Short mmCIF file of C-alpha atoms in Angstrom, two decimals:
data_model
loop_
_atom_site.label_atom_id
_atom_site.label_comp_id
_atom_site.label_asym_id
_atom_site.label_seq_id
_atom_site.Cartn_x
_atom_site.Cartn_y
_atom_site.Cartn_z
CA UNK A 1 -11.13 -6.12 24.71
CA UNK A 2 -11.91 -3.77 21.68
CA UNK A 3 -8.64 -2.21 21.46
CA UNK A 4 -6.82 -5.99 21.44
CA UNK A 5 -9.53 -6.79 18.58
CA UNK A 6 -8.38 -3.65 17.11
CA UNK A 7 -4.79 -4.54 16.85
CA UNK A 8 -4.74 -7.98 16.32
CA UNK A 9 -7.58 -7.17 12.94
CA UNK A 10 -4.63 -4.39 12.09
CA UNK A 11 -1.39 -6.70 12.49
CA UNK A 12 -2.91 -10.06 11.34
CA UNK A 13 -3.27 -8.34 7.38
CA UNK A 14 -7.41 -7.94 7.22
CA UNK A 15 -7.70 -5.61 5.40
CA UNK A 16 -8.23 -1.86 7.01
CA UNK A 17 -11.48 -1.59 5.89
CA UNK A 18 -13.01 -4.65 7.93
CA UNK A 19 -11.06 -3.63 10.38
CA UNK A 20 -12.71 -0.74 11.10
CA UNK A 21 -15.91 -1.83 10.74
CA UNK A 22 -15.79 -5.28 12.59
CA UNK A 23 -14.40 -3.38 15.86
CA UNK A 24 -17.06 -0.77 15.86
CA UNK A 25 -19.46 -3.98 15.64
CA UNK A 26 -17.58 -5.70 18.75
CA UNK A 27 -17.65 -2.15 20.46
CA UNK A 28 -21.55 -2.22 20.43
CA UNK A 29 -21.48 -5.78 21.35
CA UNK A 30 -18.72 -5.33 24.04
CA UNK A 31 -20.21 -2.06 25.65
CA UNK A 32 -23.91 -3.93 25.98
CA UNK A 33 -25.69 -0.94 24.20
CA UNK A 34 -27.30 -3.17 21.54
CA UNK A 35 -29.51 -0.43 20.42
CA UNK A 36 -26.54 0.90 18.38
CA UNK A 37 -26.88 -1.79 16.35
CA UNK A 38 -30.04 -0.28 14.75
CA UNK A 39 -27.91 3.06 14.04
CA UNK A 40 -24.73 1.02 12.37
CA UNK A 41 -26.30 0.43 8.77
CA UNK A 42 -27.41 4.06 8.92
CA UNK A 43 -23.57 5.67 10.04
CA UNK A 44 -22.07 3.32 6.97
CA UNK A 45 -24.32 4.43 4.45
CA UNK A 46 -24.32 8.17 5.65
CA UNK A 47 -20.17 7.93 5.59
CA UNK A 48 -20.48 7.55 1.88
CA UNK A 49 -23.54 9.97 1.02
CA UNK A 50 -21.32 13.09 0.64
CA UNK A 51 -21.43 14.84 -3.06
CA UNK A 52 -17.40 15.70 -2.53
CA UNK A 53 -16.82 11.42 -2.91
CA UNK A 54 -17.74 11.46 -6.60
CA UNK A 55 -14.70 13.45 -7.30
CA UNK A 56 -12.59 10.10 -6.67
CA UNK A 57 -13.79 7.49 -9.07
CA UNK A 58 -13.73 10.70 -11.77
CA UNK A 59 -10.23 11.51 -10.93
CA UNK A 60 -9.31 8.05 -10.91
CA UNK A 61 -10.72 7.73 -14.52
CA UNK A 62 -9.27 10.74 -15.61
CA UNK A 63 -5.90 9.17 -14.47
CA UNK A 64 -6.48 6.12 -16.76
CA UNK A 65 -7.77 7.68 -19.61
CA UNK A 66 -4.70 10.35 -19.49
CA UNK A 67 -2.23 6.51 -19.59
CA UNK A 68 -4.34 5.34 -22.23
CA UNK A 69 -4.82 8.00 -24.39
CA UNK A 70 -0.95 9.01 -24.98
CA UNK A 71 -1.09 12.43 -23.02
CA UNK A 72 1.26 11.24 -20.24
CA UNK A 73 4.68 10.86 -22.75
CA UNK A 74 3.62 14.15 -24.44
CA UNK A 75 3.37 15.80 -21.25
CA UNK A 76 7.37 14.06 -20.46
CA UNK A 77 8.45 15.54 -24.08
CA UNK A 78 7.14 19.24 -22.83
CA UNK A 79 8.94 18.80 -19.67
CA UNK A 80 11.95 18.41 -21.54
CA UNK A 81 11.67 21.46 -23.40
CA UNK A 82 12.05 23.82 -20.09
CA UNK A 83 14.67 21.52 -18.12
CA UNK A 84 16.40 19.44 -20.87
CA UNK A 85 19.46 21.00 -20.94
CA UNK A 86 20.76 21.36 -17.65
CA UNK A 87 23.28 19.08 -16.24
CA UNK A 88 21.21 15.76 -15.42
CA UNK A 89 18.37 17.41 -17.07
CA UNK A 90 16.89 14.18 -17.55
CA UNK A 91 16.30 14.10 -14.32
CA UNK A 92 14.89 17.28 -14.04
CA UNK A 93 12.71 16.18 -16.92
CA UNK A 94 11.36 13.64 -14.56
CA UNK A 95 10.01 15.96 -11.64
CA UNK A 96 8.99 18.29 -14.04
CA UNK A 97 7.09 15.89 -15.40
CA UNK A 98 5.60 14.22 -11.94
CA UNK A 99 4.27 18.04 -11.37
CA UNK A 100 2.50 17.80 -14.43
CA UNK A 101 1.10 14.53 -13.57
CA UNK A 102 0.50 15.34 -9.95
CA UNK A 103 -2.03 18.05 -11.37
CA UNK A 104 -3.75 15.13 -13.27
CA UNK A 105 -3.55 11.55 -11.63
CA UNK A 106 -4.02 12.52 -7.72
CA UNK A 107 -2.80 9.28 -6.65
CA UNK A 108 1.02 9.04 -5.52
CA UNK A 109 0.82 4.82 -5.99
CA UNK A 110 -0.59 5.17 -9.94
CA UNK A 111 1.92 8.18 -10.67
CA UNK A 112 4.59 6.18 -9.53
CA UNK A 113 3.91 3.26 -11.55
CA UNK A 114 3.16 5.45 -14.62
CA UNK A 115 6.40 7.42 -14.38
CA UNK A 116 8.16 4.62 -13.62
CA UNK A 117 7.35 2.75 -16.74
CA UNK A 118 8.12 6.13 -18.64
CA UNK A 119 11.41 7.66 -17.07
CA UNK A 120 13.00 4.85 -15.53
CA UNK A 121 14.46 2.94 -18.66
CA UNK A 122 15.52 6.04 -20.70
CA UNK A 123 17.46 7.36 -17.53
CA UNK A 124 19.23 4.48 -17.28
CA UNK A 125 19.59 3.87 -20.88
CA UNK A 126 21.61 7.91 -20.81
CA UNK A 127 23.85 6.73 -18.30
CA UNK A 128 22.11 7.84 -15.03
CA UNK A 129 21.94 5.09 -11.97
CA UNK A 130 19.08 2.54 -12.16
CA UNK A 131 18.79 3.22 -8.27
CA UNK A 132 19.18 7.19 -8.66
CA UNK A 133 16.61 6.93 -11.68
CA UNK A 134 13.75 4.80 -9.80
CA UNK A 135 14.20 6.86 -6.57
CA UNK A 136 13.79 10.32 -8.44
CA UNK A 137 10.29 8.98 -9.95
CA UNK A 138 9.42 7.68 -6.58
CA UNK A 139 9.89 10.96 -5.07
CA UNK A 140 7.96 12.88 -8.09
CA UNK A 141 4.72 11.11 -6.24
CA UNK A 142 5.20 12.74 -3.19
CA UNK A 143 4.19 15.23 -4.92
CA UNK A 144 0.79 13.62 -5.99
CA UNK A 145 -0.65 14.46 -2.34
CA UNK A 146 -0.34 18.08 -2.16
CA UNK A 147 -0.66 19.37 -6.03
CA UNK A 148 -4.17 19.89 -6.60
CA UNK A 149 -6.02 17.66 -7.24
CA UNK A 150 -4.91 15.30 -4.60
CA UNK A 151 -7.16 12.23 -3.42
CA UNK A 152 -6.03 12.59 -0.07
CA UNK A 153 -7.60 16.03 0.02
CA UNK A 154 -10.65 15.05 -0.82
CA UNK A 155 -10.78 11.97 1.54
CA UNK A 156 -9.72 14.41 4.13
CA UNK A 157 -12.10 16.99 3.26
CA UNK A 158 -15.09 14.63 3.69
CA UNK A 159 -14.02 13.56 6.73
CA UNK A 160 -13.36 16.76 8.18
CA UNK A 161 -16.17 18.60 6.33
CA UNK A 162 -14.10 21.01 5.04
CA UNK A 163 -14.18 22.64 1.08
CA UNK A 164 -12.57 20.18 -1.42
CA UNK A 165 -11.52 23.03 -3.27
CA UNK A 166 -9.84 24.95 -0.91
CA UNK A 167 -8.15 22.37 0.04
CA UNK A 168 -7.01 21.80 -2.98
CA UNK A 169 -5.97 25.41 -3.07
CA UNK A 170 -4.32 25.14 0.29
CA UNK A 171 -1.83 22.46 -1.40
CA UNK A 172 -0.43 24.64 -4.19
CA UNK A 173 2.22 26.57 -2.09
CA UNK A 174 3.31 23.33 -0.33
CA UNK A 175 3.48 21.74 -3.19
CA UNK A 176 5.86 24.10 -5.59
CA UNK A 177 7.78 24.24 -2.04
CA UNK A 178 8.80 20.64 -2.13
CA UNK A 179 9.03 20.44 -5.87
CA UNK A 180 11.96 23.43 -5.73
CA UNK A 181 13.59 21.22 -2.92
CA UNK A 182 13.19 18.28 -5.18
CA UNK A 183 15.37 20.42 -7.93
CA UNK A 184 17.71 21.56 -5.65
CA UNK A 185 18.55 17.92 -4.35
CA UNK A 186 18.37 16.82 -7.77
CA UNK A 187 21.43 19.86 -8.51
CA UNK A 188 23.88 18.43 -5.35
CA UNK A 189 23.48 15.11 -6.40
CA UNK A 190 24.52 16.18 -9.89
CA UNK A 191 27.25 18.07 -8.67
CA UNK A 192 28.81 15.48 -6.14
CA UNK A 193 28.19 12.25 -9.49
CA UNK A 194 29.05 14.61 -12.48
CA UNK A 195 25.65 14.25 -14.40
CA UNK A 196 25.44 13.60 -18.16
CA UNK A 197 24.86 17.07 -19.13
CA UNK A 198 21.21 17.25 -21.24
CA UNK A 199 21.00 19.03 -24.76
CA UNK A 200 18.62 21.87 -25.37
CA UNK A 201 16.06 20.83 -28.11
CA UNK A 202 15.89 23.39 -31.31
CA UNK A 203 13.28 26.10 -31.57
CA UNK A 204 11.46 23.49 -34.01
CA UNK A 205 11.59 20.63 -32.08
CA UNK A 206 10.69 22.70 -28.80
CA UNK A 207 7.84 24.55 -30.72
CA UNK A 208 6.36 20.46 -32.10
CA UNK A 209 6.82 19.22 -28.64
CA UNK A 210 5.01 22.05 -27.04
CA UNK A 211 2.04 21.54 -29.79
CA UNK A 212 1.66 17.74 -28.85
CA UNK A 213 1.40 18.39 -25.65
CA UNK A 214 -0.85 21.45 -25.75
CA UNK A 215 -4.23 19.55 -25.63
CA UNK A 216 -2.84 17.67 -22.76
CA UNK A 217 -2.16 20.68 -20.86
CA UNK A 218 -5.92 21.50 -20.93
CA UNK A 219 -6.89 19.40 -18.65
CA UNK A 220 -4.65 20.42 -15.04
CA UNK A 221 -6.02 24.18 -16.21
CA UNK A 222 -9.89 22.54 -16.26
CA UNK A 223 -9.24 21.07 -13.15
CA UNK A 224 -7.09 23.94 -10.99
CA UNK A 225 -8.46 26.70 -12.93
CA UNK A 226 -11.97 25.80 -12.42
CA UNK A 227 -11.20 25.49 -8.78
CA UNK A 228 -9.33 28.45 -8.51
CA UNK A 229 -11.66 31.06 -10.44
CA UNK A 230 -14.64 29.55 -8.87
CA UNK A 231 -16.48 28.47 -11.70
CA UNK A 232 -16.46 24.46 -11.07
CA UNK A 233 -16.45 22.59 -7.80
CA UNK A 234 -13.70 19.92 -7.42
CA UNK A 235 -16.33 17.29 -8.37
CA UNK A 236 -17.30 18.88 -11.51
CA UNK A 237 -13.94 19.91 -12.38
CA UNK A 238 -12.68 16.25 -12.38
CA UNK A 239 -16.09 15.58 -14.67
CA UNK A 240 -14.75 18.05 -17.16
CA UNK A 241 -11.03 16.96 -16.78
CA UNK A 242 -12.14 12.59 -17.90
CA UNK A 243 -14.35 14.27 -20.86
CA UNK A 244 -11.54 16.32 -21.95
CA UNK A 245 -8.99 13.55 -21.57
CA UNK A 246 -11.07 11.10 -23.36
CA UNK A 247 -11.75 13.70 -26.28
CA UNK A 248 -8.18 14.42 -26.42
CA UNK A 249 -7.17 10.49 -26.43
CA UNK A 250 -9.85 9.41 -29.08
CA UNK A 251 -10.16 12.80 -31.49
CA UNK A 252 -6.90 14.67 -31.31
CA UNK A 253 -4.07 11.56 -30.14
CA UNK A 254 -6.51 8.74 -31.63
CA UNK A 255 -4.88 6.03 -29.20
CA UNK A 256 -8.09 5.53 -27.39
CA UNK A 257 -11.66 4.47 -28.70
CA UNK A 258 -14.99 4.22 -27.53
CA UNK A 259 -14.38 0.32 -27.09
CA UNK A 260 -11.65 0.98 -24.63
CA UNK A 261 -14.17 2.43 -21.99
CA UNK A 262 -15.69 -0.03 -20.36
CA UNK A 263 -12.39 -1.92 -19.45
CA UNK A 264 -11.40 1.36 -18.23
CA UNK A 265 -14.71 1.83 -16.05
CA UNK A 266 -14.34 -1.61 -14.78
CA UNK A 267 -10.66 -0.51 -13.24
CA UNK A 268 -11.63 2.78 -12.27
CA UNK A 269 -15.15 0.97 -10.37
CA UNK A 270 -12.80 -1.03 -9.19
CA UNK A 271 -10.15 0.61 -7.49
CA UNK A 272 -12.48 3.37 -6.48
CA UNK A 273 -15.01 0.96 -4.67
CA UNK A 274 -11.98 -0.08 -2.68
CA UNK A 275 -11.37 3.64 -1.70
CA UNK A 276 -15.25 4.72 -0.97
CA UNK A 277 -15.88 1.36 1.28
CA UNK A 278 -12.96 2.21 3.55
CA UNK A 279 -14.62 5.68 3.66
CA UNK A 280 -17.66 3.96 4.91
CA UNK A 281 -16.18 1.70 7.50
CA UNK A 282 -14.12 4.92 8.63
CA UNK A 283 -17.41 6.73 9.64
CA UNK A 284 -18.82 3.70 11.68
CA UNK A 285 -15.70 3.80 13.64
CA UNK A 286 -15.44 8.18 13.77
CA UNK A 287 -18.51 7.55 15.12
CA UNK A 288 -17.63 4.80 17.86
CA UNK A 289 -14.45 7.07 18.52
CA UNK A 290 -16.93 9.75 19.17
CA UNK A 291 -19.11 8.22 21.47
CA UNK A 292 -16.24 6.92 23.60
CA UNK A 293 -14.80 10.55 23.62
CA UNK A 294 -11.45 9.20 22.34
CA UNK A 295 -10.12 12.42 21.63
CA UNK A 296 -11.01 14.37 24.31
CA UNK A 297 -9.26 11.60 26.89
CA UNK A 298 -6.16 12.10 24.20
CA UNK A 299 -6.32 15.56 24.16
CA UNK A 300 -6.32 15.73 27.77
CA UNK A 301 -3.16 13.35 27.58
CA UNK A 302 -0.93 15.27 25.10
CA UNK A 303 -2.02 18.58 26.99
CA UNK A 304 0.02 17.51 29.85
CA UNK A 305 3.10 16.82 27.31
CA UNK A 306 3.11 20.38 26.04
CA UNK A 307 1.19 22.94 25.24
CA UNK A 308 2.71 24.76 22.24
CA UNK A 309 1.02 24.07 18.98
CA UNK A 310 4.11 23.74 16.75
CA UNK A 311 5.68 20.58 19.33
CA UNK A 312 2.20 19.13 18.68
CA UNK A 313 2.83 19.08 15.42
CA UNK A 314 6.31 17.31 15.37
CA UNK A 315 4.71 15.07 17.87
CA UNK A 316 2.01 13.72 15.55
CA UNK A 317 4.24 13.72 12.66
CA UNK A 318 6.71 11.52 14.36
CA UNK A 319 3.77 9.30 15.13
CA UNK A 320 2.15 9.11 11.45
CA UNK A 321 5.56 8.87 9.87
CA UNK A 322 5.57 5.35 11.99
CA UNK A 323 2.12 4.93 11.57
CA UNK A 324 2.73 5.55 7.71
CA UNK A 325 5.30 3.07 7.80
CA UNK A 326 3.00 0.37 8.96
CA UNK A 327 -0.69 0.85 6.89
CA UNK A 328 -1.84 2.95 3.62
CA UNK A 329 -1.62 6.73 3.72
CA UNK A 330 -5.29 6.53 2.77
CA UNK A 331 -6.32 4.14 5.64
CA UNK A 332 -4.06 5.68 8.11
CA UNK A 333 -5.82 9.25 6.95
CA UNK A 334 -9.09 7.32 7.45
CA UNK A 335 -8.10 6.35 10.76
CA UNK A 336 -6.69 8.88 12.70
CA UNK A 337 -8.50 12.53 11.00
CA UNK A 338 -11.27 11.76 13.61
CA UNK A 339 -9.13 11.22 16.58
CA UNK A 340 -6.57 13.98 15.62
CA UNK A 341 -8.45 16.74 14.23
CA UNK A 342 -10.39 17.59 17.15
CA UNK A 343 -7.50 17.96 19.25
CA UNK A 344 -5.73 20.00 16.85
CA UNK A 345 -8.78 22.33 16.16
CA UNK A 346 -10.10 22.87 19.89
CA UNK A 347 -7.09 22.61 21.95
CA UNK A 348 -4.02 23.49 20.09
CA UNK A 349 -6.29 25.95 17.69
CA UNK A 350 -4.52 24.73 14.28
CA UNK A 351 -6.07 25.72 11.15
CA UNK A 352 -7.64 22.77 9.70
CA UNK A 353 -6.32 23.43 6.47
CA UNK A 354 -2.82 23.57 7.50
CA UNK A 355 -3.15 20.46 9.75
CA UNK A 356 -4.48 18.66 6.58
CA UNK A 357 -1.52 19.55 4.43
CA UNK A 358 0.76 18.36 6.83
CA UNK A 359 -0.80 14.88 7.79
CA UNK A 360 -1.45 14.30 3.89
CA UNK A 361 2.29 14.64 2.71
CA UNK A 362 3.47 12.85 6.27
CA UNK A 363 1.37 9.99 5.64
CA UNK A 364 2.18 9.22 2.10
CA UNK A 365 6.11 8.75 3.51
CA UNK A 366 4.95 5.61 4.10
CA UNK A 367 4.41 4.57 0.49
CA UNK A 368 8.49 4.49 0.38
CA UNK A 369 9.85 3.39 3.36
CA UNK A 370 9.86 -0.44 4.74
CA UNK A 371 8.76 -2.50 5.78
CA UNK A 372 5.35 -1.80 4.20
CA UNK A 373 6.38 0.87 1.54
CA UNK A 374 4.13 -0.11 -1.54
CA UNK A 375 5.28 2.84 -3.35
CA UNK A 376 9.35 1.40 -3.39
CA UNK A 377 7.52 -2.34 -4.62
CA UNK A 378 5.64 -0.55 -7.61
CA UNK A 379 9.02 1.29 -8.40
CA UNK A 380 10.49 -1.98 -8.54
CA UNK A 381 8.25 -3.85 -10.53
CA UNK A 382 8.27 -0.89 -12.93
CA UNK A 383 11.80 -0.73 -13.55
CA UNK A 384 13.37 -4.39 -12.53
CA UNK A 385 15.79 -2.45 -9.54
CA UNK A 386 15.37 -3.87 -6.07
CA UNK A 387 13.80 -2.20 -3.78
CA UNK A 388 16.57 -1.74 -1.10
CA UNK A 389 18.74 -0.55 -3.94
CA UNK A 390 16.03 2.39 -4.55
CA UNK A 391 15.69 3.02 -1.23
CA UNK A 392 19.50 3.36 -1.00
CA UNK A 393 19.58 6.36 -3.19
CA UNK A 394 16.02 7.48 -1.92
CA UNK A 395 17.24 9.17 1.38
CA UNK A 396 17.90 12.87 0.19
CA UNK A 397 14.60 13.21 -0.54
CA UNK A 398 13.13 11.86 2.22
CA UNK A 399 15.65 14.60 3.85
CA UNK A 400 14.15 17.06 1.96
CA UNK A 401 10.17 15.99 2.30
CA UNK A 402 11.37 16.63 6.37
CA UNK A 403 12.70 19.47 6.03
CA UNK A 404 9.34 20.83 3.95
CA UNK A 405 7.12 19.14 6.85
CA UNK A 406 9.08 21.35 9.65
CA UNK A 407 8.50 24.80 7.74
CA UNK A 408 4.62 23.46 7.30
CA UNK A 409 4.34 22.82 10.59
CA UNK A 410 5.83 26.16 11.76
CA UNK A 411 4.60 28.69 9.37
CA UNK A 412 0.89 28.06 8.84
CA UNK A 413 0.71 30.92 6.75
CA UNK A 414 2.33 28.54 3.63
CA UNK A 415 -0.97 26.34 3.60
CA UNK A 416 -3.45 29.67 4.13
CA UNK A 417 -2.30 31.88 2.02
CA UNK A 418 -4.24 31.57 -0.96
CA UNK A 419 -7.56 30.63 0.85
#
């Protein structure tokens, strides 16, 4: 009876948090072990009592007060500095770009609608394809999940009790990996549709543009470089990274104020809450999965399917990229790291780090391809071109973001390497 609750809760649109947490309730109730009932306040409030979860709402402010403050355009007028010459450079412009705001924002939906609103009408306005234009910034957020610092690391890391940073240190290989795929999609397509070809700005105007965007720049090196050299954790690191944004908005930019903060906390309470409560409901139900030994009867299933670790992994991406289809990449992380993760760990002996990587970028597929695929409805509420249309011209990529999840899956050693 608890898995039909489970599915009908999924399928009938409640949302995943409530979800979660009213089937572990009907589990207690179903199973007739009422005590458990005295231990389900406790398992919520202990899913959210983890130092790593403060990281989120500061990231998520960070992200805000980076659109606010003026840094994100400056940041688009560097990228064009390096890139802007090459045939289709705009579009070039606009990954480089989505790396530099990967290494800021964390969130694949929010970059997508900020680089939407940015690169989408001055593509198009050069000559490029609306479709081709919104797709390219829809694929820059893939890249928001494996660029440090990446919200679905640290959801992943709590759940899994597993360093924040190194995760976030895990990601950076993967990520310049399917950024230089990105670029080299980005060159056939240019090749096969004859580009506009870009114009390389003047040592001036390169040297002004680099300036503007130099206080920007300070706050991806507070955030990886602290991680990186050891001196902050990820928490304090995104602390640092929403005091330096703000001081860059307000004192250097001057488009933010001190009366523009407490709209900006209400969003950023707002949207994180969202995010932490799901966390909460997610431990209630890890722990119902638990007790029911869910993943060693699943274990014991896939065991019989095969035994090599590499098949397991195309198995479960094939799964999630469904799965993904169907529910949020931060719900469906939610939901399946405590199911997964053990069988990954103890019977196929993956390193945790590299399974994260790869269910992280698998799961945030989902954000662009029907019939849920948020990600294509923010791209085309951004830029006014209908979503089939992006999705249309969104398909090398997705090639591509394959292709990168294969060589993940089979060489471990590109998510361990720096750790």
């Amino acid at each position: 009876m608890t898995p039909l609750l489970f599915l009908v809760l999924l399928f009938g649109s409640v949302p995943i948090a409530l979800v979660l947490a009213l089937t572990a309730l009907w589990y207690i109730y179903d199973s007739g072990n009422l005590v458990l009932y005295d231990s389900y306040a406790q398992q919520i409030f202990s899913g959210v009592e983890n130092y790593g979860l403060l990281a989120i709402p500061l990231f998520i402010l960070t992200g805000e007060l980076m659109n606010e403050g003026g840094m994100t355009q400056r940041l688009v007028h560097a990228a064009r500095v390096f890139v802007g010459g090459f045939r289709g450079g705009l579009a070039y412009i606009n990954l480089l770009a989505n790396m530099f705001m990967a290494a800021i924002i964390g969130s694949a939906a929010s970059q997508i609608a900020v680089m939407s609103r940015a690169m989408v009408p001055a593509m198009t306005k050069e000559g490029y394809d609306p479709g081709f234009s919104a797709a390219t910034t829809a694929a820059g957020g893939l890249l928001a999940p494996v660029i440090p610092p990446s919200m679905l690391f640290v959801i992943y890391g709590v759940l899994a009790q597993l360093p924040i940073g190194d995760l976030f240190i895990a990601g950076i290989i993967p990520g310049l990996i399917l950024a230089g795929t990105f670029f080299v999609v980005v060159a056939l397509i240019g090749l096969a549709k004859d580009f506009p070809k870009g114009e390389w700005m003047t040592l001036p105007e390169a040297a002004r543009a680099l300036r503007n965007a130099l206080p920007a720049f300070l706050i991806p090196i507070a955030i990886v470089g602290g991680i990186l050299f050891g001196i902050a954790t990820p928490t304090e690191s995104a602390a640092v990274a929403s005091l330096i944004a703000f001081a860059v908005g307000w004192l250097f930019y001057r488009e933010i104020t001190p009366r523009d903060l407490g709209q900006l906390f209400v969003r950023t309470a707002t949207n994180s809450s969202l995010v932490i409560f799901m966390i909460a409901a997610a431990n209630v139900f890890g722990w119902v999965v638990v007790y029911e030994e869910l993943p060693q009867k699943l274990a014991a299933f896939i065991s019989t399917v095969t035994s090599d670790p590499f098949t397991f992994l195309l198995i479960v991406n094939l799964c999630l990229l469904f799965v993904g289809m169907l529910i949020d990449g931060i719900a469906a992380l939610i939901l399946i790291t405590p199911i997964l993760l053990p069988i990954a760990m103890n019977t196929y002996n993956i390193d945790p780090f590299q399974f994260g990587v790869v269910i992280s970028l698998n799961l945030v597929l989902g954000l662009l391809t029907p019939p849920v695929g948020v990600g294509l409805y923010i791209a085309s509420a951004m830029s006014g071109v209908r979503p089939f249309t992006i999705f249309a011209a969104l398909w090398p990529f997705l090639l591509a973001v394959t292709v990168v999840l294969i060589l993940l899956s089979y060489f471990p050693i590109l998510s361990t390497a720096l750790i």
